[in-house]
Coordinates of C-alpha atoms and ligand atoms in Angstrom, one line a residue:
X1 CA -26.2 -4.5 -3.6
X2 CA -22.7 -2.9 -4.4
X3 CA -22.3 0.4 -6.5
X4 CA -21.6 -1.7 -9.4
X5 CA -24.9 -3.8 -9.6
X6 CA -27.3 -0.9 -9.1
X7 CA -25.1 2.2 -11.2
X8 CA -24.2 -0.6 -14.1
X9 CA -26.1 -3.9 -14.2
X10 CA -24.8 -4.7 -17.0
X11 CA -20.7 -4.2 -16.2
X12 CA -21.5 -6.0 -12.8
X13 CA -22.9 -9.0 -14.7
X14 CA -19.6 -9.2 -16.9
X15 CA -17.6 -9.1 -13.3
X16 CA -19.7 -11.7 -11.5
X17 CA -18.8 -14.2 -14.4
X18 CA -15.4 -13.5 -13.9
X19 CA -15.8 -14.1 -10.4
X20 CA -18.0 -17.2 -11.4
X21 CA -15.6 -18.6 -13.9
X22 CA -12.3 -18.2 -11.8
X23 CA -14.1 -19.9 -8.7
X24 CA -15.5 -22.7 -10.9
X25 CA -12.3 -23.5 -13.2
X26 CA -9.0 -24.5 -12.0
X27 CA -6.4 -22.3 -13.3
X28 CA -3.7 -24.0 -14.9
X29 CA -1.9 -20.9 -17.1
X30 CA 1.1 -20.5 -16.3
X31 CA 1.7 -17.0 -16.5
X32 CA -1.5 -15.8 -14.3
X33 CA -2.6 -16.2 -10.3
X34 CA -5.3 -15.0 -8.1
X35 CA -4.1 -11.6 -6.6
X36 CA -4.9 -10.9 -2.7
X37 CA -7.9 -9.4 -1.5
X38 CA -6.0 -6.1 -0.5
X39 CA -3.8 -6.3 -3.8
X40 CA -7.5 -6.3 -5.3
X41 CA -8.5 -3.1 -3.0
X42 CA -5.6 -1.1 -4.0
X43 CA -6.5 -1.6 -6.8
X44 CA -9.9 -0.5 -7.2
X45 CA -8.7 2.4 -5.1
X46 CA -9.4 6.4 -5.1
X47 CA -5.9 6.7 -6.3
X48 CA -7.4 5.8 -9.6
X49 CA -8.2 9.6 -9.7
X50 CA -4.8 10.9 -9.1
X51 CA -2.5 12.4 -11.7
X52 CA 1.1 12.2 -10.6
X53 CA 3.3 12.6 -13.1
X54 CA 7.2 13.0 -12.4
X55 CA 8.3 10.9 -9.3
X56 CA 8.3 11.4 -5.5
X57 CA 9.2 15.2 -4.6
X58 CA 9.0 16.1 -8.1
X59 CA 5.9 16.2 -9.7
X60 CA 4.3 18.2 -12.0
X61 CA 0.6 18.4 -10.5
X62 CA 0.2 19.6 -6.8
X63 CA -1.8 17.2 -4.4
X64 CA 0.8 14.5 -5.1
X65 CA 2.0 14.0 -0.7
X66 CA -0.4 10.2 -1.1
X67 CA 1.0 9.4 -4.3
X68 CA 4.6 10.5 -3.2
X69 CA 4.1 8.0 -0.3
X70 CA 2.9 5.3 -1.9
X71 CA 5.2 5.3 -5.2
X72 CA 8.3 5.7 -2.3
X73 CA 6.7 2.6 -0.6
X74 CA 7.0 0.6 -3.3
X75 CA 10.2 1.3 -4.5
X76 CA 11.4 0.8 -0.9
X77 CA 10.0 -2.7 -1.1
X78 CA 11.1 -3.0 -4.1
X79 CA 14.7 -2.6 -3.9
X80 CA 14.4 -4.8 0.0
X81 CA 13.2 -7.7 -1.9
X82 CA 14.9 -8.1 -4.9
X83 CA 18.2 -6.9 -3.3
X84 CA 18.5 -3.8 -6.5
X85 CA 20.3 -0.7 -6.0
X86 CA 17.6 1.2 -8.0
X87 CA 13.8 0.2 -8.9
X88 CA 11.2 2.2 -11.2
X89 CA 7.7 1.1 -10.4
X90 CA 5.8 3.2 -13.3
X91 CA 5.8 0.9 -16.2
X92 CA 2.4 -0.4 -16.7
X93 CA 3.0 -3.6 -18.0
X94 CA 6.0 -6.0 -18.4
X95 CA 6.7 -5.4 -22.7
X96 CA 6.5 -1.6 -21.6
X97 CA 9.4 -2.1 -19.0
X98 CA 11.3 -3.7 -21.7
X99 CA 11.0 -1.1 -24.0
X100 CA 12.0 1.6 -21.8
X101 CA 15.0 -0.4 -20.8
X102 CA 15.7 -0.4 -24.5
X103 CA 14.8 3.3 -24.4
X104 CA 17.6 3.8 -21.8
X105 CA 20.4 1.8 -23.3
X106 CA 20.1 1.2 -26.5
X107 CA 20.1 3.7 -30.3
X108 CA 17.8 2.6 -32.8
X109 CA 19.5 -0.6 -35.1
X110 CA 21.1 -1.6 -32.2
X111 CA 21.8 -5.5 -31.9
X112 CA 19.6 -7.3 -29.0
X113 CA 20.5 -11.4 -28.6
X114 CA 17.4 -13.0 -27.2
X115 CA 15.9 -16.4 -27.0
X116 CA 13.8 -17.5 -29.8
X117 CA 10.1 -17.0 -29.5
X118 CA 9.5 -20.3 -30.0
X119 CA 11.9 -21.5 -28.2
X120 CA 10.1 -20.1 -25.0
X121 CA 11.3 -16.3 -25.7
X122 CA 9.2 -13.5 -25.6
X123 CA 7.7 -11.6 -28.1
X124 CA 8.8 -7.7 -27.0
X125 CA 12.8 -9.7 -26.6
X126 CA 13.2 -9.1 -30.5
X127 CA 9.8 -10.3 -32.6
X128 CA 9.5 -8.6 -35.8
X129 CA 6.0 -7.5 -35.3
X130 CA 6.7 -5.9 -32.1
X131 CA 8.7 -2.4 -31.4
X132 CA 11.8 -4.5 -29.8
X133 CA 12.3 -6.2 -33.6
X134 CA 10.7 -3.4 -35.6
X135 CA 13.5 -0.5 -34.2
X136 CA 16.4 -3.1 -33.4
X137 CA 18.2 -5.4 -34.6
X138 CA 17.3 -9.0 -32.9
X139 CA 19.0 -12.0 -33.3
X140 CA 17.9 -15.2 -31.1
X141 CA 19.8 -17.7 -29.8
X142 CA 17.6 -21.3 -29.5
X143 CA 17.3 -23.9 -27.3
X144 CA 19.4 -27.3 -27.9
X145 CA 17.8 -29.8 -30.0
X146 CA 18.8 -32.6 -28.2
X147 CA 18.3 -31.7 -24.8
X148 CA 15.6 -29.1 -25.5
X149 CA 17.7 -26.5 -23.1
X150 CA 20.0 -23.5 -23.1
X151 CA 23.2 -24.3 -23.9
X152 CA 25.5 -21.8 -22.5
X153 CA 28.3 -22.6 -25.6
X154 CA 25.7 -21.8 -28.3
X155 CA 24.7 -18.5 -26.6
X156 CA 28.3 -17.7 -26.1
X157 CA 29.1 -18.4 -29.3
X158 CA 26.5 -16.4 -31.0
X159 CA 27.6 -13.2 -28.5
X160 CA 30.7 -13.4 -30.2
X161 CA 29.5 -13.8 -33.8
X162 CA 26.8 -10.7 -33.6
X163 CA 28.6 -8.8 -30.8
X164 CA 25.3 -7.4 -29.8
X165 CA 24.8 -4.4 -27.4
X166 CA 22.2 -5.7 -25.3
X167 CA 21.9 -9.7 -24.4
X168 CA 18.4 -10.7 -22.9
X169 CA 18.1 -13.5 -20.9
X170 CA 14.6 -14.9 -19.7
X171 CA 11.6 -16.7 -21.2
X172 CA 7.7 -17.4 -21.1
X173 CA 7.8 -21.2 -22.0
X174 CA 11.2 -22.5 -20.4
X175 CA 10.8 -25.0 -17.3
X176 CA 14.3 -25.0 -15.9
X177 CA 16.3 -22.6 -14.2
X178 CA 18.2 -19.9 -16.2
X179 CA 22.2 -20.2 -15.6
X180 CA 22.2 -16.2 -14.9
X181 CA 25.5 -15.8 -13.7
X182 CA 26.6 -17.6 -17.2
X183 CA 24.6 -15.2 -18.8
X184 CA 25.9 -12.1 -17.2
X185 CA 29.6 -13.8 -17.7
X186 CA 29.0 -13.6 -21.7
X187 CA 27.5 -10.6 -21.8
X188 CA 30.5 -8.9 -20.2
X189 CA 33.6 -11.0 -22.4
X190 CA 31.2 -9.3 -25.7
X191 CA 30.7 -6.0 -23.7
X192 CA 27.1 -5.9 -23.8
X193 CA 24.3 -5.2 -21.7
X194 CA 22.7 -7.8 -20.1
X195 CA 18.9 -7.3 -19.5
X196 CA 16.9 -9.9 -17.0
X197 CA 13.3 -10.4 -17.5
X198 CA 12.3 -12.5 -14.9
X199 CA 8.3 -12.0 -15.1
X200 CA 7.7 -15.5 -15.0
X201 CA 10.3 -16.6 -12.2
X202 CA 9.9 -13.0 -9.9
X203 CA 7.8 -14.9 -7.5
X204 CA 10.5 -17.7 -7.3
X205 CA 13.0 -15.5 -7.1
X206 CA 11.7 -13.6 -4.1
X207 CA 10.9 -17.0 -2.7
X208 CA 14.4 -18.2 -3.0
X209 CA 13.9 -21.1 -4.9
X210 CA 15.5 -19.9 -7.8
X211 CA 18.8 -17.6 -7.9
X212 CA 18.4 -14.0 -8.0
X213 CA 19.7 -12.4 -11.6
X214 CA 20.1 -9.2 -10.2
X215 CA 24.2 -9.4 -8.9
X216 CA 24.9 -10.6 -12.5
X217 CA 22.5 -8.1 -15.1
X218 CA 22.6 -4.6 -15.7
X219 CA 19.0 -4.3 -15.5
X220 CA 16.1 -6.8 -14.2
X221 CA 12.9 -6.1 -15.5
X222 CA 9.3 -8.4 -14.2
X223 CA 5.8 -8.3 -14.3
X224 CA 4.2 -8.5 -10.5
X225 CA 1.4 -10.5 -11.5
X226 CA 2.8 -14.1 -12.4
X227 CA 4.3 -16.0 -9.8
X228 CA 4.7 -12.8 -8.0
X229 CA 0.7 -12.9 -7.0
X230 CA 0.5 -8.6 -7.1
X231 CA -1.8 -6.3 -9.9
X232 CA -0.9 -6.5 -13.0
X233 CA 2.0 -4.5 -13.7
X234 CA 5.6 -4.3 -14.1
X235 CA 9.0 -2.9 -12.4
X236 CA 12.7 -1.9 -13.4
X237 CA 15.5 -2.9 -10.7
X238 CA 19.3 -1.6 -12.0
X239 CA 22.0 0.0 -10.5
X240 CA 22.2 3.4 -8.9
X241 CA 24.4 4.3 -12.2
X242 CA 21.8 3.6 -14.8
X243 CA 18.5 5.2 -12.7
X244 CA 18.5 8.3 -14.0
X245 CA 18.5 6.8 -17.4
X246 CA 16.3 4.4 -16.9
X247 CA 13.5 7.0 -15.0
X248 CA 14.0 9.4 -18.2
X249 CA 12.8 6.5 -20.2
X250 CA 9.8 5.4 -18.8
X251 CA 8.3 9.3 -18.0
X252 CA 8.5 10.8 -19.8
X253 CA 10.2 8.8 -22.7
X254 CA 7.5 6.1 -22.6
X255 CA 4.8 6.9 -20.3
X256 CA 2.7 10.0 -19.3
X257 CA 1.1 9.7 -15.9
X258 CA 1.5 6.8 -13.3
X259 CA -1.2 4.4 -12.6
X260 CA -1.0 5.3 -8.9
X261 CA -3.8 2.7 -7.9
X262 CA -1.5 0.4 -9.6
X263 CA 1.6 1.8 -8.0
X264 CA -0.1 1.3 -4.5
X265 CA -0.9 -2.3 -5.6
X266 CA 2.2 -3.5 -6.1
X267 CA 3.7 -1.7 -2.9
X268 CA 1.4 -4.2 -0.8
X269 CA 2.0 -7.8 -3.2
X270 CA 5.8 -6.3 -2.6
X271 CA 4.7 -6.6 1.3
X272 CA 3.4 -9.8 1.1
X273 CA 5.7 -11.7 -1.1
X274 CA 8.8 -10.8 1.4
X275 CA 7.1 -12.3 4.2
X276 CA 8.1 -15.6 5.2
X277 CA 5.1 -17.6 3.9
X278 CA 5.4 -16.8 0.7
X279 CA 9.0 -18.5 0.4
X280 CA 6.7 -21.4 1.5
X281 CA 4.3 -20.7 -1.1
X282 CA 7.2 -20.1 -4.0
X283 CA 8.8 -23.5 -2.7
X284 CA 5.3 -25.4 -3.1
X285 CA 4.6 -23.8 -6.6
X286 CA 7.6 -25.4 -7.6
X287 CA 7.1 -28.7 -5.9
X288 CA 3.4 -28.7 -7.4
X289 CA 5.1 -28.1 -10.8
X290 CA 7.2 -31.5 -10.4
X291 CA 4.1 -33.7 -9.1
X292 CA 2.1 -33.0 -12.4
X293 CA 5.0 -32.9 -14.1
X294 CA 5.4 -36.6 -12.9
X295 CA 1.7 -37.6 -13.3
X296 CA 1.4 -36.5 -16.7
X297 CA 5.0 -38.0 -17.8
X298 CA 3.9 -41.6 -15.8
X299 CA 1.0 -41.6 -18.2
X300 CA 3.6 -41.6 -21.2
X301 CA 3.5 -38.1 -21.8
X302 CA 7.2 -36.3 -22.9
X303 CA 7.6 -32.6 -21.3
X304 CA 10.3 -31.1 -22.9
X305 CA 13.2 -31.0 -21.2
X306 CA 12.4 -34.4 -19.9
X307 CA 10.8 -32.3 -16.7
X308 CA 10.7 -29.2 -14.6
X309 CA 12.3 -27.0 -12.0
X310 CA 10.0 -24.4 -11.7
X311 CA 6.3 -23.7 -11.8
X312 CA 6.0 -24.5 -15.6
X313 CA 6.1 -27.6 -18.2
X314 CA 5.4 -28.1 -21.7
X315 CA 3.7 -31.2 -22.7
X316 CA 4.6 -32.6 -26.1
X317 CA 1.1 -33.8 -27.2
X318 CA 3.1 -35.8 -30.5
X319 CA 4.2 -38.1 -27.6
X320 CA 1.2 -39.9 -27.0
X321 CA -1.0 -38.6 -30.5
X322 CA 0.2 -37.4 -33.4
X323 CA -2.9 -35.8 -34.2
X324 CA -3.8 -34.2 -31.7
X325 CA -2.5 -30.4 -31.3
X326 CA -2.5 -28.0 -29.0
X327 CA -5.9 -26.0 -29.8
X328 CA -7.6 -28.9 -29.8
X329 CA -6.5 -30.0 -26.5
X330 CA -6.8 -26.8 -24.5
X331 CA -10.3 -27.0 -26.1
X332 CA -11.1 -30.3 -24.2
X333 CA -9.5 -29.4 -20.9
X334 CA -11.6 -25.8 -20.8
X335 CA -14.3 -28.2 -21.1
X336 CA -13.9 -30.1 -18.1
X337 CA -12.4 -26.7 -16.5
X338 CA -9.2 -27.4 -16.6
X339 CA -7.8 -24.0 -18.2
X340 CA -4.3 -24.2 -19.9
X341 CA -2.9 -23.0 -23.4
X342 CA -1.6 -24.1 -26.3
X343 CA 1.8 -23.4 -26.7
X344 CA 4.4 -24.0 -29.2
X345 CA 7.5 -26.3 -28.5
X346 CA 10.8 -25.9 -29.7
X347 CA 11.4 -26.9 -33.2
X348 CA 7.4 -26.9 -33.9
X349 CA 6.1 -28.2 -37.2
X350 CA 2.5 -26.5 -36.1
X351 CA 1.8 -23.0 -36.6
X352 CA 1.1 -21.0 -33.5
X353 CA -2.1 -20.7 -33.7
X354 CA -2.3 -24.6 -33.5
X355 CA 1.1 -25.9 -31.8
X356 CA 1.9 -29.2 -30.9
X357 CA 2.1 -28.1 -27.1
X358 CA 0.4 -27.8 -24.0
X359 CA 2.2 -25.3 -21.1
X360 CA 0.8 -26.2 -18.1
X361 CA 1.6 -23.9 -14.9
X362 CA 0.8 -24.4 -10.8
X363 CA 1.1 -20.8 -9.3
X364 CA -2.5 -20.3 -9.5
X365 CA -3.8 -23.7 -7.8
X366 CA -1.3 -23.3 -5.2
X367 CA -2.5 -20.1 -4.0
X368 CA -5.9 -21.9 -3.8
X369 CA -3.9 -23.8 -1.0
X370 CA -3.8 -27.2 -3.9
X371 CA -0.8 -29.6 -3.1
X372 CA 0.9 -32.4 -4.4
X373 CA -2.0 -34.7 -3.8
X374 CA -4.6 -32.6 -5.9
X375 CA -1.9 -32.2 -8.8
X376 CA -1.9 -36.1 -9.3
X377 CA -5.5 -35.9 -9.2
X378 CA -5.5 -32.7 -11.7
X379 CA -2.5 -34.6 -13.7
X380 CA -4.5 -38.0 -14.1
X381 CA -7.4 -36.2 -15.4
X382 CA -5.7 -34.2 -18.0
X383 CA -4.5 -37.3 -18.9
X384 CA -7.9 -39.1 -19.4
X385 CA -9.3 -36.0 -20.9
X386 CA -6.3 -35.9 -23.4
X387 CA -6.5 -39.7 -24.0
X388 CA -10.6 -39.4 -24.8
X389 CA -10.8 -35.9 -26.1
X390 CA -14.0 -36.2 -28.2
X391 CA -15.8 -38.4 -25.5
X392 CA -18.3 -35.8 -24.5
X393 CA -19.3 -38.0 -21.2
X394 CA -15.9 -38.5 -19.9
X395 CA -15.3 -34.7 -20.0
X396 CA -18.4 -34.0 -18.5
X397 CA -17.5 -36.8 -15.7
X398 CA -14.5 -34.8 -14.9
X399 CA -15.9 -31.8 -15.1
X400 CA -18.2 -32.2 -12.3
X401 CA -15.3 -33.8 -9.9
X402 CA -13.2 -29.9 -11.1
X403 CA -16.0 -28.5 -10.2
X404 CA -16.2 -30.5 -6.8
X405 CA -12.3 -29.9 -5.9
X406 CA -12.7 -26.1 -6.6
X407 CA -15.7 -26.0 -4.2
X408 CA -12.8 -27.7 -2.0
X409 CA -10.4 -24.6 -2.6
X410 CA -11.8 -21.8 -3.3
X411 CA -9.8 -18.7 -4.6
X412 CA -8.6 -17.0 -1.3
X413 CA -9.9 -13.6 -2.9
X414 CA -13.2 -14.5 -3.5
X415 CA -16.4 -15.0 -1.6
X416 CA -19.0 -13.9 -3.6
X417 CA -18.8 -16.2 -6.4
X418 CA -21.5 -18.4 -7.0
X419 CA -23.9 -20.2 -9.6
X420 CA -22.4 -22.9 -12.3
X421 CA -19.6 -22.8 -14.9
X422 CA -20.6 -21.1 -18.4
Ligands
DSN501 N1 1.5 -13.6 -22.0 C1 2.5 -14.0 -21.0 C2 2.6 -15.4 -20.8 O1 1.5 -16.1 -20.9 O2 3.6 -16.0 -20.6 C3 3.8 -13.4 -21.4 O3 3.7 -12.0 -21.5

């Protein structure tokens, strides 16, 4: 019996098919992972109850010496990992720390340069519909058609041309490195700012298997619950010269009170991701990422970029059928319990609501403890499932050997999940 099942029966229910459905599916999105057991307990902490707004020796509310502690903590670790002069740990999500970086830097109508949407961008780097397009100016640079990457010449020449204020590098849907120092080179000839959001890569980064934007931007910004395995939530890292800015922004520009729980949380994944076997788990992300990046591209099917050096790909489902699109497929792959999402390429003719993608990531199955052997396995039966996607028997075939690898590795967080996948 836990408080849960006998005060709420009905929310515990909800949480045990969580539990149920993570334990019984293999996790193949890229952006998500399985957060530690004591990531989990901060998190469901009694500093859920604490109001602490202001930061560390200067709050507003009394009772604030835990909260001090732990917001100090994890801008300590913070600032130690990532190598940052400066770090904010209040915004509550990644678009949030975006915004208040705009907050900080920017004047309404300002011009922001950021990668297309559907070119891998994100959607608060300039979208229309979202407050980054709707009070700024955004113009995107895009990917090259040819070799479906960044070219450095197009960005550069586009920084010229719109002479924005702010240039943002980063992305949700690109598999290869980011040229940072590039990046950092342009926005300084055009005298802009240049804004990092590495909420994919963090994980990487702290790992160091992929370079560290933070010497070359004026502000990093990241979600800690992608590749970086913590709650989710997001930081700010920038130098000492724009902190005072950048804290005015996010409380009490954007944000009233701190989720201390939160705050707490992402002190200890801060902990654990600088200790030195999480390098070895950033390092087999990315080698997982390559293996089924292999698998699926030995079956005939083209990833864009013709690969991967990082814990994402995007399969190009035109490659092998026309018409099959991305809905469609993630639909059959859930099935078997194989959970991935559609995703739009660059240059789609689909709409996104259908795409002719598939984004396929491996934090989440390496943290189950999954290596290169289990993402042939996992790569060969996407492929089948792909190949027969209306054969109701061969996804149920597969599902049952899914189900029989996650009994194999189960989620490190987890022991009380049981029963069948709904
Ligand atoms: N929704 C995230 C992703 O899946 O990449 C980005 O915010």
């Amino acid at each position: 019996m836990t408080a849960l099942s006998q005060n709420d029966p009905e929310a515990f229910d909800i949480l045990q098919d969580e539990r149920n459905r993570q334990h019984n599916t293999l996790e193949l999105i890229a952006s998500e992972n399985h957060a530690s057991a004591a990531v989990l307990e901060a998190t469901g902490s009694v500093l859920t109850d604490k109001y602490a707004e202001g930061y560390p020796a200067h709050r507003y509310y009394r009772g604030c010496r835990p909260s001090d502690r732990t917001e100090q903590l994890a801008i300590d670790r913070a600032k130690a990992l990532f190598g940052a002069e400066h770090a904010n740990v209040q915004p509550h999500s990644g678009t949030s720390a975006n915004i208040a970086v705009y907050l900080a830097a920017l004047k309404g109508g300002d011009t922001i340069m950021g990668m297309d949407l559907s070119h891998g961008g994100h959607l608060s780097h300039g979208l229309g519909l979202n407050y980054s397009g709707i009070f700024y100016n955004a113009v995107f640079y895009t990917l090259n058609e040819q070799t479906e990457m960044l070219d450095m010449d197009a960005v550069r020449d586009l920084a010229l041309k719109e002479r924005p204020k702010m240039i943002i590098a980063g992305a949700s849907a690109y598999p290869r490195k980011i040229d940072f120092e590039a990046f950092g080179r342009i926005a300084e000839e055009v005298g802009a700012y240049l804004l990092s959001d590495i909420a994919h890569i963090a994980g990487l980064v702290a790992g160091g298997v992929h370079p560290s934007p933070v010497p070359h931007s004026t502000f990093v910004t990241t979600t800690t619950h992608k590749t970086l395995r913590g709650p989710r939530s997001a930081i700010i890292l920038c130098r000492n010269e724009w902190a005072k800015k950048i804290d005015s922004a996010v409380f009490p520009g954007l944000q009233g009170g701190p989720f201390m729980h939160q705050i707490l949380a992402k002190a200890v994944a801060l902990c654990e991701a600088a200790r030195p076997e999480f390098a070895d788990y950033a390092a087999q992300v990315v080698a997982n990422a390559a293996a089924l990046a292999d698998t699926l591209m030995e079956k005939g099917w083209r990833l864009i970029t013709g690969g991967t050096d990082n814990h994402l790909m995007l399969v190009d489902l035109r490659s092998r059928d026309e018409n099959l699109n991305g809905h469609d497929a993630s639909g059959a792959l859930a099935a078997a319990g194989l959970v991935a999402n559609k995703n739009v390429i660059p240059f789609d003719p689909r709409p996104p609501m259908q795409t002719s993608g598939l984004r396929f990531g491996t934090p989440a199955v390496t943290t189950r403890g999954m290596k290169q052997p289990e993402m042939k396995q996992i790569g060969q039966w996407i492929d089948e499932i792909l190949t027969n996607h209306d054969d109701e028997s061969i996804i149920e075939r597969i599902g049952s050997k899914v189900l029989e690898m996650c009994e194999a590795f189960p989620v490190p967080n987890q022991n009380q999940a049981i029963g069948n996948r709904q």
